[in-house]
Amino acid sequence: MFDMQMVGRNIVRLRGNAGLTQMGLADKLGISYQAVSNWERGASMPDISKLPELAEIFNVGIDEILGEGKGSQFIGSVLDNNTEDYFQQNAVSAEELSEVAPLLQLEQIGEAFEYVKESAAVSDLIALAPYLSEETLDECAKQAFEKEGAGALLPLAPYLSEETLDELAQQVLPKEGAKALLPFAPYLSEETLDELAQQVLSKEGAKALLPFAPYLSEETLDELAEQVLSKEGAKALLSFAPYLREETLDELAKQVFTEEGVKALLPFAPYLREETLEQLAQQILAKEGVKALLPLAPYLREGILRESGAQPFAK
């Protein structure tokens, strides 16, 4: 609605006609001269509360500051408290409202948005998000999700309440799957994300669950890792190793050895604690002999190897 460079030039001209310096105008308005400088460079616009003061100082109408056009008329209607009449007589889009939003107070933006929200696209909501209440954005986000799905909802996620995101995320998973849910993970409550992660594993398996691992609580990861091992085996569990607590991984590694043997255990060796590896080494040595222990040699203390009689294989 506004050409900020043009508005800046208008202020420079009117200030000059009034014989004022930037500092002098700033003093009259009770603001910093840097603010006046920003206006005149087109870097920002005067707040709506300052427009009547500027018009009075320059002895002009607001349209001479903002320029002729729809924007000036709309601002004038806000200042005259007849916004409702203006919207009844003029078609204003959400995009146009977003252009004048920096000039308005939050309450004024909220009131004006009520007239345009039905036609507002997601891109409009993103532009207006910093100025709208959480309740308004939550309502609009639900409508956008119903019409366009998770893709439309995601850009609004940083502005939505946790309660609304949790509610909508519960719908994203059954409708669009784990891949569509994943980008919402950083914004969800721990409780909801843990619950949804369980559903992801049940419906889509360990591979779909893995990208969620960095966002899950340790307790939930421990529980899910046990399920991964029992359902899909050591190979599926291995990908979760970097995210698990040492104690949990040690216990699961023991299960891997018991159920699938040394070969399945070997890829876990870099993640296991020294004492756990030594315990497992003793079991391997007792059950299968020195030859079976050889693949684990690079990960064991030299003393353990010497005691086992496997020192020729040590590095």
PDB file of C-alpha atoms in Angstrom:
ATOM      1  CA  MET A   1       0.000   0.000   0.000  1.00  0.00           C
ATOM      2  CA  PHE A   2       2.853   2.382   0.717  1.00  0.00           C
ATOM      3  CA  ASP A   3       6.046   3.301  -1.068  1.00  0.00           C
ATOM      4  CA  MET A   4       8.358   3.786   1.903  1.00  0.00           C
ATOM      5  CA  GLN A   5      10.921   5.650  -0.175  1.00  0.00           C
ATOM      6  CA  MET A   6       8.251   8.079  -1.329  1.00  0.00           C
ATOM      7  CA  VAL A   7       6.998   8.576   2.236  1.00  0.00           C
ATOM      8  CA  GLY A   8      10.564   9.275   3.303  1.00  0.00           C
ATOM      9  CA  ARG A   9      10.982  11.896   0.574  1.00  0.00           C
ATOM     10  CA  ASN A  10       7.697  13.512   1.609  1.00  0.00           C
ATOM     11  CA  ILE A  11       8.886  13.810   5.211  1.00  0.00           C
ATOM     12  CA  VAL A  12      12.196  15.320   4.092  1.00  0.00           C
ATOM     13  CA  ARG A  13      10.345  17.889   1.964  1.00  0.00           C
ATOM     14  CA  LEU A  14       7.788  18.771   4.623  1.00  0.00           C
ATOM     15  CA  ARG A  15      10.439  19.000   7.333  1.00  0.00           C
ATOM     16  CA  GLY A  16      12.422  21.345   5.126  1.00  0.00           C
ATOM     17  CA  ASN A  17       9.334  23.498   4.463  1.00  0.00           C
ATOM     18  CA  ALA A  18       8.776  23.694   8.234  1.00  0.00           C
ATOM     19  CA  GLY A  19      12.389  24.774   8.798  1.00  0.00           C
ATOM     20  CA  LEU A  20      13.171  21.860  11.085  1.00  0.00           C
ATOM     21  CA  THR A  21      16.267  19.712  11.449  1.00  0.00           C
ATOM     22  CA  GLN A  22      15.976  15.993  12.054  1.00  0.00           C
ATOM     23  CA  MET A  23      16.850  16.651  15.693  1.00  0.00           C
ATOM     24  CA  GLY A  24      14.282  19.434  15.921  1.00  0.00           C
ATOM     25  CA  LEU A  25      11.515  17.230  14.496  1.00  0.00           C
ATOM     26  CA  ALA A  26      12.546  14.386  16.790  1.00  0.00           C
ATOM     27  CA  ASP A  27      12.336  16.680  19.840  1.00  0.00           C
ATOM     28  CA  LYS A  28       8.816  17.777  18.907  1.00  0.00           C
ATOM     29  CA  LEU A  29       7.725  14.156  18.544  1.00  0.00           C
ATOM     30  CA  GLY A  30       9.565  12.911  21.623  1.00  0.00           C
ATOM     31  CA  ILE A  31      11.551  10.331  19.680  1.00  0.00           C
ATOM     32  CA  SER A  32      15.190   9.836  18.640  1.00  0.00           C
ATOM     33  CA  TYR A  33      16.598  11.605  15.597  1.00  0.00           C
ATOM     34  CA  GLN A  34      17.657   8.136  14.368  1.00  0.00           C
ATOM     35  CA  ALA A  35      13.958   7.262  14.047  1.00  0.00           C
ATOM     36  CA  VAL A  36      13.396  10.358  11.888  1.00  0.00           C
ATOM     37  CA  SER A  37      16.460   9.440   9.849  1.00  0.00           C
ATOM     38  CA  ASN A  38      15.077   5.926   9.287  1.00  0.00           C
ATOM     39  CA  TRP A  39      11.780   7.366   8.049  1.00  0.00           C
ATOM     40  CA  GLU A  40      13.509   9.699   5.620  1.00  0.00           C
ATOM     41  CA  ARG A  41      15.748   6.938   4.261  1.00  0.00           C
ATOM     42  CA  GLY A  42      12.715   4.734   3.687  1.00  0.00           C
ATOM     43  CA  ALA A  43      13.995   2.166   6.182  1.00  0.00           C
ATOM     44  CA  SER A  44      10.874   2.354   8.356  1.00  0.00           C
ATOM     45  CA  MET A  45       7.511   4.091   8.611  1.00  0.00           C
ATOM     46  CA  PRO A  46       6.076   6.370  11.302  1.00  0.00           C
ATOM     47  CA  ASP A  47       3.834   4.648  13.815  1.00  0.00           C
ATOM     48  CA  ILE A  48       0.160   5.494  13.364  1.00  0.00           C
ATOM     49  CA  SER A  49       0.175   7.357  16.683  1.00  0.00           C
ATOM     50  CA  LYS A  50       2.757   9.793  15.272  1.00  0.00           C
ATOM     51  CA  LEU A  51       0.936  10.564  12.028  1.00  0.00           C
ATOM     52  CA  PRO A  52      -1.526  13.103  13.506  1.00  0.00           C
ATOM     53  CA  GLU A  53       1.385  14.827  15.273  1.00  0.00           C
ATOM     54  CA  LEU A  54       3.396  14.960  12.062  1.00  0.00           C
ATOM     55  CA  ALA A  55       0.420  16.343  10.147  1.00  0.00           C
ATOM     56  CA  GLU A  56      -0.075  19.030  12.780  1.00  0.00           C
ATOM     57  CA  ILE A  57       3.622  19.983  12.860  1.00  0.00           C
ATOM     58  CA  PHE A  58       3.743  20.221   9.058  1.00  0.00           C
ATOM     59  CA  ASN A  59       0.238  21.733   8.866  1.00  0.00           C
ATOM     60  CA  VAL A  60      -0.851  19.241   6.189  1.00  0.00           C
ATOM     61  CA  GLY A  61      -3.206  16.307   5.819  1.00  0.00           C
ATOM     62  CA  ILE A  62      -1.994  12.763   6.446  1.00  0.00           C
ATOM     63  CA  ASP A  63      -2.283  12.004   2.735  1.00  0.00           C
ATOM     64  CA  GLU A  64       0.507  14.501   2.045  1.00  0.00           C
ATOM     65  CA  ILE A  65       2.786  12.436   4.257  1.00  0.00           C
ATOM     66  CA  LEU A  66       1.722   8.975   3.114  1.00  0.00           C
ATOM     67  CA  GLY A  67       0.733   9.908  -0.432  1.00  0.00           C
ATOM     68  CA  GLU A  68      -2.604   9.683  -2.154  1.00  0.00           C
ATOM     69  CA  GLY A  69      -4.167   6.257  -2.372  1.00  0.00           C
ATOM     70  CA  LYS A  70      -5.806   3.361  -0.623  1.00  0.00           C
ATOM     71  CA  GLY A  71      -3.272   3.167   2.176  1.00  0.00           C
ATOM     72  CA  SER A  72      -3.794   6.754   3.287  1.00  0.00           C
ATOM     73  CA  GLN A  73      -7.542   6.307   3.191  1.00  0.00           C
ATOM     74  CA  PHE A  74      -7.341   3.180   5.316  1.00  0.00           C
ATOM     75  CA  ILE A  75      -5.047   4.807   7.887  1.00  0.00           C
ATOM     76  CA  GLY A  76      -7.389   7.781   7.968  1.00  0.00           C
ATOM     77  CA  SER A  77     -10.329   5.477   8.704  1.00  0.00           C
ATOM     78  CA  VAL A  78      -8.411   3.897  11.582  1.00  0.00           C
ATOM     79  CA  LEU A  79      -7.563   7.307  13.052  1.00  0.00           C
ATOM     80  CA  ASP A  80     -11.200   8.399  12.685  1.00  0.00           C
ATOM     81  CA  ASN A  81     -12.470   5.155  14.280  1.00  0.00           C
ATOM     82  CA  ASN A  82     -14.647   4.267  11.271  1.00  0.00           C
ATOM     83  CA  THR A  83     -12.796   1.189  10.043  1.00  0.00           C
ATOM     84  CA  GLU A  84     -16.021  -0.787   9.751  1.00  0.00           C
ATOM     85  CA  ASP A  85     -17.474   1.722   7.291  1.00  0.00           C
ATOM     86  CA  TYR A  86     -14.239   1.688   5.305  1.00  0.00           C
ATOM     87  CA  PHE A  87     -14.273  -2.101   4.907  1.00  0.00           C
ATOM     88  CA  GLN A  88     -17.919  -2.031   3.874  1.00  0.00           C
ATOM     89  CA  GLN A  89     -17.128   0.434   1.109  1.00  0.00           C
ATOM     90  CA  ASN A  90     -13.690  -0.831   0.032  1.00  0.00           C
ATOM     91  CA  ALA A  91     -12.195  -4.218  -0.780  1.00  0.00           C
ATOM     92  CA  VAL A  92      -9.043  -4.747   1.285  1.00  0.00           C
ATOM     93  CA  SER A  93      -6.987  -7.914   1.051  1.00  0.00           C
ATOM     94  CA  ALA A  94      -4.975  -9.562   3.811  1.00  0.00           C
ATOM     95  CA  GLU A  95      -1.856  -8.814   1.771  1.00  0.00           C
ATOM     96  CA  GLU A  96      -2.682  -5.102   1.768  1.00  0.00           C
ATOM     97  CA  LEU A  97      -3.325  -5.226   5.504  1.00  0.00           C
ATOM     98  CA  SER A  98       0.098  -6.797   6.048  1.00  0.00           C
ATOM     99  CA  GLU A  99       1.674  -3.829   4.255  1.00  0.00           C
ATOM    100  CA  VAL A 100       0.165  -1.289   6.650  1.00  0.00           C
ATOM    101  CA  ALA A 101       0.538  -3.503   9.759  1.00  0.00           C
ATOM    102  CA  PRO A 102       3.864  -1.946  10.862  1.00  0.00           C
ATOM    103  CA  LEU A 103       2.076   1.396  11.251  1.00  0.00           C
ATOM    104  CA  LEU A 104      -0.789   0.036  13.348  1.00  0.00           C
ATOM    105  CA  GLN A 105      -1.181  -0.928  16.965  1.00  0.00           C
ATOM    106  CA  LEU A 106      -1.784  -4.621  17.683  1.00  0.00           C
ATOM    107  CA  GLU A 107      -5.405  -4.058  18.659  1.00  0.00           C
ATOM    108  CA  GLN A 108      -6.059  -2.176  15.425  1.00  0.00           C
ATOM    109  CA  ILE A 109      -4.500  -4.954  13.347  1.00  0.00           C
ATOM    110  CA  GLY A 110      -6.598  -7.561  15.138  1.00  0.00           C
ATOM    111  CA  GLU A 111      -9.797  -5.637  14.473  1.00  0.00           C
ATOM    112  CA  ALA A 112      -8.953  -5.090  10.810  1.00  0.00           C
ATOM    113  CA  PHE A 113      -7.964  -8.726  10.323  1.00  0.00           C
ATOM    114  CA  GLU A 114     -11.464  -9.864  11.220  1.00  0.00           C
ATOM    115  CA  TYR A 115     -12.656  -8.322   7.934  1.00  0.00           C
ATOM    116  CA  VAL A 116     -10.062 -10.080   5.749  1.00  0.00           C
ATOM    117  CA  LYS A 117      -9.326 -13.406   7.462  1.00  0.00           C
ATOM    118  CA  GLU A 118     -11.711 -15.448   5.307  1.00  0.00           C
ATOM    119  CA  SER A 119      -9.711 -14.574   2.199  1.00  0.00           C
ATOM    120  CA  ALA A 120      -6.286 -14.722   3.845  1.00  0.00           C
ATOM    121  CA  ALA A 121      -3.784 -17.120   2.295  1.00  0.00           C
ATOM    122  CA  VAL A 122      -1.102 -18.846   4.361  1.00  0.00           C
ATOM    123  CA  SER A 123       1.511 -16.411   3.004  1.00  0.00           C
ATOM    124  CA  ASP A 124      -0.628 -13.539   4.320  1.00  0.00           C
ATOM    125  CA  LEU A 125      -0.858 -15.191   7.718  1.00  0.00           C
ATOM    126  CA  ILE A 126       2.914 -15.547   7.876  1.00  0.00           C
ATOM    127  CA  ALA A 127       3.373 -11.843   7.098  1.00  0.00           C
ATOM    128  CA  LEU A 128       0.795 -10.880   9.736  1.00  0.00           C
ATOM    129  CA  ALA A 129       1.787 -13.486  12.330  1.00  0.00           C
ATOM    130  CA  PRO A 130       3.958 -11.143  14.466  1.00  0.00           C
ATOM    131  CA  TYR A 131       0.998  -8.780  14.818  1.00  0.00           C
ATOM    132  CA  LEU A 132      -1.856 -11.228  15.491  1.00  0.00           C
ATOM    133  CA  SER A 133      -2.869 -12.856  18.747  1.00  0.00           C
ATOM    134  CA  GLU A 134      -2.042 -16.506  19.366  1.00  0.00           C
ATOM    135  CA  GLU A 135      -5.757 -17.314  19.539  1.00  0.00           C
ATOM    136  CA  THR A 136      -6.398 -15.799  16.108  1.00  0.00           C
ATOM    137  CA  LEU A 137      -3.454 -17.612  14.548  1.00  0.00           C
ATOM    138  CA  ASP A 138      -4.491 -20.907  16.117  1.00  0.00           C
ATOM    139  CA  GLU A 139      -7.944 -20.572  14.586  1.00  0.00           C
ATOM    140  CA  CYS A 140      -6.565 -19.688  11.157  1.00  0.00           C
ATOM    141  CA  ALA A 141      -4.002 -22.499  11.308  1.00  0.00           C
ATOM    142  CA  LYS A 142      -6.720 -25.079  11.908  1.00  0.00           C
ATOM    143  CA  GLN A 143      -8.610 -23.812   8.893  1.00  0.00           C
ATOM    144  CA  ALA A 144      -5.463 -23.820   6.734  1.00  0.00           C
ATOM    145  CA  PHE A 145      -4.675 -27.379   7.784  1.00  0.00           C
ATOM    146  CA  GLU A 146      -8.170 -28.578   6.903  1.00  0.00           C
ATOM    147  CA  LYS A 147      -7.954 -27.000   3.459  1.00  0.00           C
ATOM    148  CA  GLU A 148      -4.311 -27.560   2.498  1.00  0.00           C
ATOM    149  CA  GLY A 149      -2.764 -30.085   4.874  1.00  0.00           C
ATOM    150  CA  ALA A 150       0.462 -30.144   6.870  1.00  0.00           C
ATOM    151  CA  GLY A 151       2.501 -28.306   4.246  1.00  0.00           C
ATOM    152  CA  ALA A 152       0.420 -25.177   4.714  1.00  0.00           C
ATOM    153  CA  LEU A 153       0.577 -25.452   8.490  1.00  0.00           C
ATOM    154  CA  LEU A 154       4.344 -25.778   8.874  1.00  0.00           C
ATOM    155  CA  PRO A 155       5.357 -22.132   8.155  1.00  0.00           C
ATOM    156  CA  LEU A 156       2.990 -21.014  10.922  1.00  0.00           C
ATOM    157  CA  ALA A 157       4.340 -23.470  13.510  1.00  0.00           C
ATOM    158  CA  PRO A 158       6.674 -20.993  15.297  1.00  0.00           C
ATOM    159  CA  TYR A 159       3.713 -18.693  15.992  1.00  0.00           C
ATOM    160  CA  LEU A 160       1.168 -21.255  17.206  1.00  0.00           C
ATOM    161  CA  SER A 161       0.372 -22.385  20.722  1.00  0.00           C
ATOM    162  CA  GLU A 162       1.807 -25.711  21.813  1.00  0.00           C
ATOM    163  CA  GLU A 163      -1.706 -26.987  22.508  1.00  0.00           C
ATOM    164  CA  THR A 164      -2.851 -26.309  18.944  1.00  0.00           C
ATOM    165  CA  LEU A 165       0.287 -27.819  17.426  1.00  0.00           C
ATOM    166  CA  ASP A 166      -0.118 -30.933  19.543  1.00  0.00           C
ATOM    167  CA  GLU A 167      -3.744 -31.245  18.464  1.00  0.00           C
ATOM    168  CA  LEU A 168      -2.976 -30.822  14.772  1.00  0.00           C
ATOM    169  CA  ALA A 169       0.078 -33.092  14.895  1.00  0.00           C
ATOM    170  CA  GLN A 170      -2.173 -35.881  16.123  1.00  0.00           C
ATOM    171  CA  GLN A 171      -4.036 -35.488  12.824  1.00  0.00           C
ATOM    172  CA  VAL A 172      -0.966 -35.136  10.615  1.00  0.00           C
ATOM    173  CA  LEU A 173       0.378 -38.609  11.366  1.00  0.00           C
ATOM    174  CA  PRO A 174      -2.695 -40.681  10.366  1.00  0.00           C
ATOM    175  CA  LYS A 175      -3.453 -38.451   7.374  1.00  0.00           C
ATOM    176  CA  GLU A 176       0.011 -37.858   5.906  1.00  0.00           C
ATOM    177  CA  GLY A 177       2.445 -40.117   7.732  1.00  0.00           C
ATOM    178  CA  ALA A 178       5.709 -39.790   9.654  1.00  0.00           C
ATOM    179  CA  LYS A 179       7.532 -37.857   6.932  1.00  0.00           C
ATOM    180  CA  ALA A 180       4.972 -35.044   7.067  1.00  0.00           C
ATOM    181  CA  LEU A 181       5.034 -35.056  10.873  1.00  0.00           C
ATOM    182  CA  LEU A 182       8.818 -34.829  11.265  1.00  0.00           C
ATOM    183  CA  PRO A 183       9.235 -31.052  10.589  1.00  0.00           C
ATOM    184  CA  PHE A 184       6.831 -30.350  13.475  1.00  0.00           C
ATOM    185  CA  ALA A 185       8.920 -32.307  16.004  1.00  0.00           C
ATOM    186  CA  PRO A 186      10.842 -29.267  17.378  1.00  0.00           C
ATOM    187  CA  TYR A 187       7.571 -27.478  18.172  1.00  0.00           C
ATOM    188  CA  LEU A 188       5.649 -30.268  19.921  1.00  0.00           C
ATOM    189  CA  SER A 189       5.385 -30.968  23.621  1.00  0.00           C
ATOM    190  CA  GLU A 190       7.552 -33.810  24.864  1.00  0.00           C
ATOM    191  CA  GLU A 191       4.507 -35.812  25.911  1.00  0.00           C
ATOM    192  CA  THR A 192       2.817 -35.553  22.503  1.00  0.00           C
ATOM    193  CA  LEU A 193       5.992 -36.272  20.569  1.00  0.00           C
ATOM    194  CA  ASP A 194       6.732 -39.345  22.666  1.00  0.00           C
ATOM    195  CA  GLU A 195       3.215 -40.633  22.062  1.00  0.00           C
ATOM    196  CA  LEU A 196       3.421 -40.011  18.315  1.00  0.00           C
ATOM    197  CA  ALA A 197       6.853 -41.636  18.119  1.00  0.00           C
ATOM    198  CA  GLN A 198       5.343 -44.811  19.532  1.00  0.00           C
ATOM    199  CA  GLN A 199       2.711 -44.689  16.796  1.00  0.00           C
ATOM    200  CA  VAL A 200       5.364 -44.106  14.123  1.00  0.00           C
ATOM    201  CA  LEU A 201       7.253 -47.208  15.207  1.00  0.00           C
ATOM    202  CA  SER A 202       4.090 -49.299  15.335  1.00  0.00           C
ATOM    203  CA  LYS A 203       2.817 -48.184  11.918  1.00  0.00           C
ATOM    204  CA  GLU A 204       5.948 -47.458   9.879  1.00  0.00           C
ATOM    205  CA  GLY A 205       8.834 -49.160  11.662  1.00  0.00           C
ATOM    206  CA  ALA A 206      12.295 -48.259  12.931  1.00  0.00           C
ATOM    207  CA  LYS A 207      13.442 -46.557   9.728  1.00  0.00           C
ATOM    208  CA  ALA A 208      10.612 -44.010   9.931  1.00  0.00           C
ATOM    209  CA  LEU A 209      11.232 -43.511  13.661  1.00  0.00           C
ATOM    210  CA  LEU A 210      14.965 -42.824  13.416  1.00  0.00           C
ATOM    211  CA  PRO A 211      14.749 -39.132  12.301  1.00  0.00           C
ATOM    212  CA  PHE A 212      12.686 -38.398  15.433  1.00  0.00           C
ATOM    213  CA  ALA A 213      15.398 -39.721  17.777  1.00  0.00           C
ATOM    214  CA  PRO A 214      17.121 -36.351  18.442  1.00  0.00           C
ATOM    215  CA  TYR A 215      13.816 -34.879  19.667  1.00  0.00           C
ATOM    216  CA  LEU A 216      12.683 -37.681  21.978  1.00  0.00           C
ATOM    217  CA  SER A 217      13.143 -37.990  25.719  1.00  0.00           C
ATOM    218  CA  GLU A 218      15.748 -40.474  26.928  1.00  0.00           C
ATOM    219  CA  GLU A 219      13.092 -42.575  28.636  1.00  0.00           C
ATOM    220  CA  THR A 220      11.037 -42.878  25.454  1.00  0.00           C
ATOM    221  CA  LEU A 221      14.095 -43.711  23.356  1.00  0.00           C
ATOM    222  CA  ASP A 222      15.066 -46.438  25.790  1.00  0.00           C
ATOM    223  CA  GLU A 223      11.597 -47.954  25.590  1.00  0.00           C
ATOM    224  CA  LEU A 224      11.388 -47.704  21.809  1.00  0.00           C
ATOM    225  CA  ALA A 225      14.892 -49.097  21.342  1.00  0.00           C
ATOM    226  CA  GLU A 226      13.880 -52.233  23.212  1.00  0.00           C
ATOM    227  CA  GLN A 227      10.890 -52.587  20.894  1.00  0.00           C
ATOM    228  CA  VAL A 228      13.085 -52.051  17.824  1.00  0.00           C
ATOM    229  CA  LEU A 229      15.400 -54.835  18.920  1.00  0.00           C
ATOM    230  CA  SER A 230      12.597 -57.279  19.646  1.00  0.00           C
ATOM    231  CA  LYS A 231      10.677 -56.500  16.433  1.00  0.00           C
ATOM    232  CA  GLU A 232      13.394 -55.796  13.865  1.00  0.00           C
ATOM    233  CA  GLY A 233      16.638 -57.070  15.340  1.00  0.00           C
ATOM    234  CA  ALA A 234      20.164 -55.776  15.932  1.00  0.00           C
ATOM    235  CA  LYS A 235      20.634 -54.232  12.491  1.00  0.00           C
ATOM    236  CA  ALA A 236      17.659 -51.913  12.967  1.00  0.00           C
ATOM    237  CA  LEU A 237      18.753 -51.054  16.512  1.00  0.00           C
ATOM    238  CA  LEU A 238      22.261 -50.051  15.473  1.00  0.00           C
ATOM    239  CA  SER A 239      21.127 -46.760  13.917  1.00  0.00           C
ATOM    240  CA  PHE A 240      19.781 -45.642  17.294  1.00  0.00           C
ATOM    241  CA  ALA A 241      23.043 -46.329  19.143  1.00  0.00           C
ATOM    242  CA  PRO A 242      24.340 -42.702  19.058  1.00  0.00           C
ATOM    243  CA  TYR A 243      21.142 -41.446  20.738  1.00  0.00           C
ATOM    244  CA  LEU A 244      20.822 -43.997  23.552  1.00  0.00           C
ATOM    245  CA  ARG A 245      22.100 -43.751  27.108  1.00  0.00           C
ATOM    246  CA  GLU A 246      25.180 -45.837  27.775  1.00  0.00           C
ATOM    247  CA  GLU A 247      23.386 -47.966  30.333  1.00  0.00           C
ATOM    248  CA  THR A 248      20.559 -48.750  27.931  1.00  0.00           C
ATOM    249  CA  LEU A 249      22.855 -49.533  25.032  1.00  0.00           C
ATOM    250  CA  ASP A 250      24.991 -51.789  27.195  1.00  0.00           C
ATOM    251  CA  GLU A 251      21.961 -53.831  28.229  1.00  0.00           C
ATOM    252  CA  LEU A 252      20.646 -54.049  24.680  1.00  0.00           C
ATOM    253  CA  ALA A 253      24.071 -55.077  23.400  1.00  0.00           C
ATOM    254  CA  LYS A 254      24.056 -57.969  25.843  1.00  0.00           C
ATOM    255  CA  GLN A 255      20.695 -59.044  24.424  1.00  0.00           C
ATOM    256  CA  VAL A 256      22.083 -58.762  20.904  1.00  0.00           C
ATOM    257  CA  PHE A 257      24.961 -61.049  21.815  1.00  0.00           C
ATOM    258  CA  THR A 258      22.670 -63.547  23.518  1.00  0.00           C
ATOM    259  CA  GLU A 259      20.136 -63.646  20.680  1.00  0.00           C
ATOM    260  CA  GLU A 260      22.232 -63.044  17.549  1.00  0.00           C
ATOM    261  CA  GLY A 261      25.856 -63.731  18.473  1.00  0.00           C
ATOM    262  CA  VAL A 262      29.244 -62.045  18.090  1.00  0.00           C
ATOM    263  CA  LYS A 263      28.773 -61.007  14.472  1.00  0.00           C
ATOM    264  CA  ALA A 264      25.676 -58.961  15.308  1.00  0.00           C
ATOM    265  CA  LEU A 265      27.358 -57.500  18.390  1.00  0.00           C
ATOM    266  CA  LEU A 266      30.472 -56.243  16.610  1.00  0.00           C
ATOM    267  CA  PRO A 267      28.993 -53.020  15.061  1.00  0.00           C
ATOM    268  CA  PHE A 268      27.934 -51.895  18.552  1.00  0.00           C
ATOM    269  CA  ALA A 269      31.469 -52.106  19.978  1.00  0.00           C
ATOM    270  CA  PRO A 270      32.436 -48.438  19.339  1.00  0.00           C
ATOM    271  CA  TYR A 271      29.437 -47.278  21.397  1.00  0.00           C
ATOM    272  CA  LEU A 272      29.841 -49.579  24.412  1.00  0.00           C
ATOM    273  CA  ARG A 273      31.567 -48.876  27.694  1.00  0.00           C
ATOM    274  CA  GLU A 274      34.872 -50.567  28.318  1.00  0.00           C
ATOM    275  CA  GLU A 275      33.611 -52.631  31.255  1.00  0.00           C
ATOM    276  CA  THR A 276      30.658 -53.936  29.208  1.00  0.00           C
ATOM    277  CA  LEU A 277      32.933 -54.952  26.369  1.00  0.00           C
ATOM    278  CA  GLU A 278      35.181 -56.772  28.813  1.00  0.00           C
ATOM    279  CA  GLN A 279      32.244 -58.668  30.288  1.00  0.00           C
ATOM    280  CA  LEU A 280      31.088 -59.685  26.830  1.00  0.00           C
ATOM    281  CA  ALA A 281      34.629 -60.628  25.846  1.00  0.00           C
ATOM    282  CA  GLN A 282      34.857 -62.996  28.795  1.00  0.00           C
ATOM    283  CA  GLN A 283      31.582 -64.621  27.767  1.00  0.00           C
ATOM    284  CA  ILE A 284      32.710 -64.960  24.146  1.00  0.00           C
ATOM    285  CA  LEU A 285      36.005 -66.445  25.237  1.00  0.00           C
ATOM    286  CA  ALA A 286      34.313 -68.935  27.528  1.00  0.00           C
ATOM    287  CA  LYS A 287      31.681 -70.009  24.994  1.00  0.00           C
ATOM    288  CA  GLU A 288      33.442 -69.777  21.638  1.00  0.00           C
ATOM    289  CA  GLY A 289      37.170 -69.427  22.278  1.00  0.00           C
ATOM    290  CA  VAL A 290      39.908 -66.993  21.268  1.00  0.00           C
ATOM    291  CA  LYS A 291      39.136 -67.091  17.558  1.00  0.00           C
ATOM    292  CA  ALA A 292      35.617 -65.743  18.102  1.00  0.00           C
ATOM    293  CA  LEU A 293      37.038 -62.896  20.187  1.00  0.00           C
ATOM    294  CA  LEU A 294      39.329 -61.681  17.412  1.00  0.00           C
ATOM    295  CA  PRO A 295      36.867 -59.198  15.739  1.00  0.00           C
ATOM    296  CA  LEU A 296      36.514 -57.336  19.055  1.00  0.00           C
ATOM    297  CA  ALA A 297      40.259 -57.074  19.622  1.00  0.00           C
ATOM    298  CA  PRO A 298      40.590 -53.438  18.396  1.00  0.00           C
ATOM    299  CA  TYR A 299      38.103 -52.316  21.052  1.00  0.00           C
ATOM    300  CA  LEU A 300      39.514 -54.215  24.058  1.00  0.00           C
ATOM    301  CA  ARG A 301      42.245 -53.337  26.532  1.00  0.00           C
ATOM    302  CA  GLU A 302      45.523 -55.022  25.771  1.00  0.00           C
ATOM    303  CA  GLY A 303      45.555 -56.488  29.286  1.00  0.00           C
ATOM    304  CA  ILE A 304      42.290 -58.288  28.641  1.00  0.00           C
ATOM    305  CA  LEU A 305      43.708 -59.771  25.457  1.00  0.00           C
ATOM    306  CA  ARG A 306      46.884 -60.874  27.208  1.00  0.00           C
ATOM    307  CA  GLU A 307      44.869 -62.515  29.989  1.00  0.00           C
ATOM    308  CA  SER A 308      42.729 -64.317  27.405  1.00  0.00           C
ATOM    309  CA  GLY A 309      45.721 -65.547  25.494  1.00  0.00           C
ATOM    310  CA  ALA A 310      44.694 -63.546  22.406  1.00  0.00           C
ATOM    311  CA  GLN A 311      47.558 -61.004  22.582  1.00  0.00           C
ATOM    312  CA  PRO A 312      48.997 -61.997  19.190  1.00  0.00           C
ATOM    313  CA  PHE A 313      45.882 -60.458  17.609  1.00  0.00           C
ATOM    314  CA  ALA A 314      46.103 -57.164  19.500  1.00  0.00           C
ATOM    315  CA  LYS A 315      47.201 -54.019  17.690  1.00  0.00           C
TER     316      LYS A 315
END
